[in-house]
């Protein structure tokens, strides 16, 4: 039952996005989908790296939800990338490849996508045991994710800076040696 609730709550943003298409006429639905799925993925990834600090400073034992949150963040990223590839480039791999090398923010997005794809595939229990240490790449990967996010915006808002600083604090906290 708990797993069902976790998956329902993590899928809620996608469900709201899909439902809103029935009642709202957006000027640019492709941009709206891209923005919504991209920022939802960032929220989930920040939640993912905050589980350890929360579990350390509170009695809540949340680490068991890491895989579900990580996989859902990849689902949002997959929809984000599919939206771009399908609606902006008609799934033309050559056009995607060319534009990725013309625009640095797209290159950062592509690299982030493939690293997160690797992390999603290797989060399966049998594979995870063999490559557990490689999952620490999520921390430096945030540099690419935020570079992609910030470079894709016309204006870097206070909200974006607050996510960046919060993530940076979580990363620093993760790697500060703890007293035994």
PDB file of C-alpha atoms in Angstrom:
ATOM      1  CA  UNK A   1       0.000   0.000   0.000  1.00  0.00           C
ATOM      2  CA  UNK A   2       2.841   2.395   0.861  1.00  0.00           C
ATOM      3  CA  UNK A   3       4.506   1.761  -2.503  1.00  0.00           C
ATOM      4  CA  UNK A   4       1.254   2.489  -4.306  1.00  0.00           C
ATOM      5  CA  UNK A   5       0.900   5.797  -2.463  1.00  0.00           C
ATOM      6  CA  UNK A   6       4.506   6.733  -3.249  1.00  0.00           C
ATOM      7  CA  UNK A   7       4.022   6.019  -6.961  1.00  0.00           C
ATOM      8  CA  UNK A   8       0.686   7.833  -7.087  1.00  0.00           C
ATOM      9  CA  UNK A   9       2.107  10.905  -5.404  1.00  0.00           C
ATOM     10  CA  UNK A  10       5.183  10.945  -7.643  1.00  0.00           C
ATOM     11  CA  UNK A  11       3.024  10.624 -10.760  1.00  0.00           C
ATOM     12  CA  UNK A  12       0.664  13.381  -9.627  1.00  0.00           C
ATOM     13  CA  UNK A  13       2.505  16.147 -11.483  1.00  0.00           C
ATOM     14  CA  UNK A  14       2.269  14.245 -14.782  1.00  0.00           C
ATOM     15  CA  UNK A  15      -1.398  13.532 -14.138  1.00  0.00           C
ATOM     16  CA  UNK A  16      -2.064  17.212 -13.413  1.00  0.00           C
ATOM     17  CA  UNK A  17      -0.209  18.220 -16.562  1.00  0.00           C
ATOM     18  CA  UNK A  18      -2.212  15.788 -18.687  1.00  0.00           C
ATOM     19  CA  UNK A  19      -5.492  16.862 -17.090  1.00  0.00           C
ATOM     20  CA  UNK A  20      -4.760  20.535 -17.515  1.00  0.00           C
ATOM     21  CA  UNK A  21      -4.620  20.091 -21.287  1.00  0.00           C
ATOM     22  CA  UNK A  22      -8.317  19.313 -21.167  1.00  0.00           C
ATOM     23  CA  UNK A  23      -9.247  22.592 -19.498  1.00  0.00           C
ATOM     24  CA  UNK A  24      -6.513  25.134 -20.303  1.00  0.00           C
ATOM     25  CA  UNK A  25      -5.531  26.517 -23.672  1.00  0.00           C
ATOM     26  CA  UNK A  26      -1.852  27.373 -23.450  1.00  0.00           C
ATOM     27  CA  UNK A  27      -0.066  29.646 -25.897  1.00  0.00           C
ATOM     28  CA  UNK A  28       2.816  27.207 -26.251  1.00  0.00           C
ATOM     29  CA  UNK A  29       1.946  23.737 -24.911  1.00  0.00           C
ATOM     30  CA  UNK A  30       5.296  22.257 -25.997  1.00  0.00           C
ATOM     31  CA  UNK A  31       7.174  24.801 -23.857  1.00  0.00           C
ATOM     32  CA  UNK A  32       4.750  24.224 -20.990  1.00  0.00           C
ATOM     33  CA  UNK A  33       5.349  20.456 -21.077  1.00  0.00           C
ATOM     34  CA  UNK A  34       9.097  21.004 -21.298  1.00  0.00           C
ATOM     35  CA  UNK A  35       9.132  23.443 -18.377  1.00  0.00           C
ATOM     36  CA  UNK A  36       6.790  21.366 -16.226  1.00  0.00           C
ATOM     37  CA  UNK A  37       8.560  18.051 -16.707  1.00  0.00           C
ATOM     38  CA  UNK A  38      12.029  19.580 -16.437  1.00  0.00           C
ATOM     39  CA  UNK A  39      11.384  21.424 -13.181  1.00  0.00           C
ATOM     40  CA  UNK A  40       9.476  18.445 -11.733  1.00  0.00           C
ATOM     41  CA  UNK A  41      12.521  16.272 -12.433  1.00  0.00           C
ATOM     42  CA  UNK A  42      14.778  18.810 -10.711  1.00  0.00           C
ATOM     43  CA  UNK A  43      12.451  18.901  -7.678  1.00  0.00           C
ATOM     44  CA  UNK A  44      12.527  15.115  -7.453  1.00  0.00           C
ATOM     45  CA  UNK A  45      16.310  14.969  -7.790  1.00  0.00           C
ATOM     46  CA  UNK A  46      16.692  17.550  -5.018  1.00  0.00           C
ATOM     47  CA  UNK A  47      14.267  15.507  -2.899  1.00  0.00           C
ATOM     48  CA  UNK A  48      16.336  12.423  -3.699  1.00  0.00           C
ATOM     49  CA  UNK A  49      19.593  13.864  -2.380  1.00  0.00           C
ATOM     50  CA  UNK A  50      17.831  15.346   0.652  1.00  0.00           C
ATOM     51  CA  UNK A  51      16.619  11.940   1.880  1.00  0.00           C
ATOM     52  CA  UNK A  52      19.894  11.107   3.619  1.00  0.00           C
ATOM     53  CA  UNK A  53      20.121  14.384   5.601  1.00  0.00           C
ATOM     54  CA  UNK A  54      16.446  14.098   6.551  1.00  0.00           C
ATOM     55  CA  UNK A  55      16.991  10.508   7.709  1.00  0.00           C
ATOM     56  CA  UNK A  56      20.006  11.552   9.768  1.00  0.00           C
ATOM     57  CA  UNK A  57      18.449  14.541  11.564  1.00  0.00           C
ATOM     58  CA  UNK A  58      14.953  13.079  12.056  1.00  0.00           C
ATOM     59  CA  UNK A  59      13.609   9.689  13.088  1.00  0.00           C
ATOM     60  CA  UNK A  60      12.153   9.263   9.590  1.00  0.00           C
ATOM     61  CA  UNK A  61      13.713   6.410   7.632  1.00  0.00           C
ATOM     62  CA  UNK A  62      13.274   7.590   4.060  1.00  0.00           C
ATOM     63  CA  UNK A  63      16.209   5.974   2.286  1.00  0.00           C
ATOM     64  CA  UNK A  64      14.012   3.051   1.218  1.00  0.00           C
ATOM     65  CA  UNK A  65      12.227   5.454  -1.176  1.00  0.00           C
ATOM     66  CA  UNK A  66      15.370   6.471  -3.073  1.00  0.00           C
ATOM     67  CA  UNK A  67      14.871   4.094  -5.986  1.00  0.00           C
ATOM     68  CA  UNK A  68      11.231   5.079  -6.524  1.00  0.00           C
ATOM     69  CA  UNK A  69      12.039   8.784  -6.426  1.00  0.00           C
ATOM     70  CA  UNK A  70      15.061   8.340  -8.679  1.00  0.00           C
ATOM     71  CA  UNK A  71      13.097   6.333 -11.252  1.00  0.00           C
ATOM     72  CA  UNK A  72      10.241   8.831 -11.240  1.00  0.00           C
ATOM     73  CA  UNK A  73      12.692  11.679 -11.734  1.00  0.00           C
ATOM     74  CA  UNK A  74      14.005   9.802 -14.774  1.00  0.00           C
ATOM     75  CA  UNK A  75      10.447   9.352 -16.079  1.00  0.00           C
ATOM     76  CA  UNK A  76       9.969  13.124 -15.910  1.00  0.00           C
ATOM     77  CA  UNK A  77      13.324  13.648 -17.623  1.00  0.00           C
ATOM     78  CA  UNK A  78      12.407  11.112 -20.290  1.00  0.00           C
ATOM     79  CA  UNK A  79       9.128  12.947 -21.001  1.00  0.00           C
ATOM     80  CA  UNK A  80      11.079  16.236 -21.009  1.00  0.00           C
ATOM     81  CA  UNK A  81      13.575  14.896 -23.585  1.00  0.00           C
ATOM     82  CA  UNK A  82      10.900  13.116 -25.642  1.00  0.00           C
ATOM     83  CA  UNK A  83       8.863  16.315 -25.810  1.00  0.00           C
ATOM     84  CA  UNK A  84      11.892  18.163 -27.188  1.00  0.00           C
ATOM     85  CA  UNK A  85      12.901  15.408 -29.620  1.00  0.00           C
ATOM     86  CA  UNK A  86       9.362  14.797 -30.882  1.00  0.00           C
ATOM     87  CA  UNK A  87       7.911  18.283 -31.164  1.00  0.00           C
ATOM     88  CA  UNK A  88      11.031  20.309 -31.947  1.00  0.00           C
ATOM     89  CA  UNK A  89      12.834  17.814 -34.184  1.00  0.00           C
ATOM     90  CA  UNK A  90      10.309  15.164 -35.294  1.00  0.00           C
ATOM     91  CA  UNK A  91      12.539  12.502 -33.714  1.00  0.00           C
ATOM     92  CA  UNK A  92      15.270  13.271 -36.254  1.00  0.00           C
ATOM     93  CA  UNK A  93      18.514  12.045 -34.614  1.00  0.00           C
ATOM     94  CA  UNK A  94      20.741  14.060 -36.971  1.00  0.00           C
ATOM     95  CA  UNK A  95      18.937  17.313 -36.143  1.00  0.00           C
ATOM     96  CA  UNK A  96      19.106  16.511 -32.413  1.00  0.00           C
ATOM     97  CA  UNK A  97      22.809  15.732 -32.629  1.00  0.00           C
ATOM     98  CA  UNK A  98      23.588  18.888 -34.609  1.00  0.00           C
ATOM     99  CA  UNK A  99      21.668  21.181 -32.292  1.00  0.00           C
ATOM    100  CA  UNK A 100      23.211  19.592 -29.197  1.00  0.00           C
ATOM    101  CA  UNK A 101      26.640  20.662 -30.420  1.00  0.00           C
ATOM    102  CA  UNK A 102      25.470  24.136 -31.442  1.00  0.00           C
ATOM    103  CA  UNK A 103      23.856  25.001 -28.112  1.00  0.00           C
ATOM    104  CA  UNK A 104      25.810  24.199 -24.937  1.00  0.00           C
ATOM    105  CA  UNK A 105      22.711  24.001 -22.737  1.00  0.00           C
ATOM    106  CA  UNK A 106      21.361  21.216 -24.963  1.00  0.00           C
ATOM    107  CA  UNK A 107      24.675  19.387 -24.793  1.00  0.00           C
ATOM    108  CA  UNK A 108      24.539  19.535 -20.979  1.00  0.00           C
ATOM    109  CA  UNK A 109      20.960  18.275 -21.116  1.00  0.00           C
ATOM    110  CA  UNK A 110      21.881  15.347 -23.376  1.00  0.00           C
ATOM    111  CA  UNK A 111      24.821  14.306 -21.215  1.00  0.00           C
ATOM    112  CA  UNK A 112      22.636  14.566 -18.095  1.00  0.00           C
ATOM    113  CA  UNK A 113      19.930  12.469 -19.765  1.00  0.00           C
ATOM    114  CA  UNK A 114      22.323   9.651 -20.631  1.00  0.00           C
ATOM    115  CA  UNK A 115      23.950   9.631 -17.199  1.00  0.00           C
ATOM    116  CA  UNK A 116      20.501   9.490 -15.585  1.00  0.00           C
ATOM    117  CA  UNK A 117      19.523   6.697 -17.984  1.00  0.00           C
ATOM    118  CA  UNK A 118      22.563   4.745 -16.773  1.00  0.00           C
ATOM    119  CA  UNK A 119      21.622   5.419 -13.136  1.00  0.00           C
ATOM    120  CA  UNK A 120      18.048   4.271 -13.779  1.00  0.00           C
ATOM    121  CA  UNK A 121      19.109   1.039 -15.455  1.00  0.00           C
ATOM    122  CA  UNK A 122      21.684   0.239 -12.796  1.00  0.00           C
ATOM    123  CA  UNK A 123      19.252   0.908  -9.951  1.00  0.00           C
ATOM    124  CA  UNK A 124      17.851  -2.596 -10.438  1.00  0.00           C
ATOM    125  CA  UNK A 125      18.865  -4.584  -7.333  1.00  0.00           C
ATOM    126  CA  UNK A 126      21.215  -7.078  -9.028  1.00  0.00           C
ATOM    127  CA  UNK A 127      23.008  -4.392 -11.024  1.00  0.00           C
ATOM    128  CA  UNK A 128      23.041  -1.895  -8.165  1.00  0.00           C
ATOM    129  CA  UNK A 129      25.101  -4.232  -5.969  1.00  0.00           C
ATOM    130  CA  UNK A 130      27.836  -4.236  -8.633  1.00  0.00           C
ATOM    131  CA  UNK A 131      27.888  -0.486  -9.385  1.00  0.00           C
ATOM    132  CA  UNK A 132      26.712   1.121  -6.153  1.00  0.00           C
ATOM    133  CA  UNK A 133      29.662   3.548  -5.941  1.00  0.00           C
ATOM    134  CA  UNK A 134      29.012   4.893  -9.454  1.00  0.00           C
ATOM    135  CA  UNK A 135      25.670   6.261  -8.237  1.00  0.00           C
ATOM    136  CA  UNK A 136      27.611   8.962  -6.414  1.00  0.00           C
ATOM    137  CA  UNK A 137      27.896  10.590  -9.840  1.00  0.00           C
ATOM    138  CA  UNK A 138      24.482  12.128  -9.119  1.00  0.00           C
ATOM    139  CA  UNK A 139      26.221  14.785  -7.024  1.00  0.00           C
ATOM    140  CA  UNK A 140      28.576  16.214  -9.689  1.00  0.00           C
ATOM    141  CA  UNK A 141      25.829  15.645 -12.267  1.00  0.00           C
ATOM    142  CA  UNK A 142      23.891  18.480 -10.631  1.00  0.00           C
ATOM    143  CA  UNK A 143      26.459  20.887 -12.123  1.00  0.00           C
ATOM    144  CA  UNK A 144      25.378  19.820 -15.624  1.00  0.00           C
ATOM    145  CA  UNK A 145      21.701  19.804 -14.699  1.00  0.00           C
ATOM    146  CA  UNK A 146      21.844  23.354 -13.332  1.00  0.00           C
ATOM    147  CA  UNK A 147      23.997  24.524 -16.235  1.00  0.00           C
ATOM    148  CA  UNK A 148      21.327  23.140 -18.597  1.00  0.00           C
ATOM    149  CA  UNK A 149      18.531  24.692 -16.560  1.00  0.00           C
ATOM    150  CA  UNK A 150      20.122  28.121 -16.083  1.00  0.00           C
ATOM    151  CA  UNK A 151      21.371  28.455 -19.662  1.00  0.00           C
ATOM    152  CA  UNK A 152      17.933  27.590 -21.035  1.00  0.00           C
ATOM    153  CA  UNK A 153      16.317  30.507 -19.191  1.00  0.00           C
ATOM    154  CA  UNK A 154      16.219  34.074 -20.412  1.00  0.00           C
ATOM    155  CA  UNK A 155      16.381  35.340 -16.839  1.00  0.00           C
ATOM    156  CA  UNK A 156      17.817  33.423 -13.907  1.00  0.00           C
ATOM    157  CA  UNK A 157      15.256  34.038 -11.204  1.00  0.00           C
ATOM    158  CA  UNK A 158      15.671  34.062  -7.448  1.00  0.00           C
ATOM    159  CA  UNK A 159      13.772  30.754  -7.420  1.00  0.00           C
ATOM    160  CA  UNK A 160      16.402  29.092  -9.633  1.00  0.00           C
ATOM    161  CA  UNK A 161      19.221  30.472  -7.493  1.00  0.00           C
ATOM    162  CA  UNK A 162      17.511  29.190  -4.343  1.00  0.00           C
ATOM    163  CA  UNK A 163      17.272  25.652  -5.813  1.00  0.00           C
ATOM    164  CA  UNK A 164      20.910  25.848  -6.845  1.00  0.00           C
ATOM    165  CA  UNK A 165      22.083  27.006  -3.399  1.00  0.00           C
ATOM    166  CA  UNK A 166      19.910  24.446  -1.603  1.00  0.00           C
ATOM    167  CA  UNK A 167      21.355  21.691  -3.799  1.00  0.00           C
ATOM    168  CA  UNK A 168      24.881  22.933  -3.218  1.00  0.00           C
ATOM    169  CA  UNK A 169      24.279  22.868   0.556  1.00  0.00           C
ATOM    170  CA  UNK A 170      22.968  19.285   0.337  1.00  0.00           C
ATOM    171  CA  UNK A 171      26.001  18.202  -1.678  1.00  0.00           C
ATOM    172  CA  UNK A 172      28.420  19.845   0.772  1.00  0.00           C
ATOM    173  CA  UNK A 173      26.551  18.214   3.677  1.00  0.00           C
ATOM    174  CA  UNK A 174      26.831  14.805   1.980  1.00  0.00           C
ATOM    175  CA  UNK A 175      30.611  14.961   1.718  1.00  0.00           C
ATOM    176  CA  UNK A 176      31.517  16.602   5.042  1.00  0.00           C
ATOM    177  CA  UNK A 177      33.160  13.957   7.227  1.00  0.00           C
ATOM    178  CA  UNK A 178      30.799  12.944  10.045  1.00  0.00           C
ATOM    179  CA  UNK A 179      31.918  12.362  13.621  1.00  0.00           C
ATOM    180  CA  UNK A 180      31.385   8.780  14.728  1.00  0.00           C
TER     181      UNK A 180
END
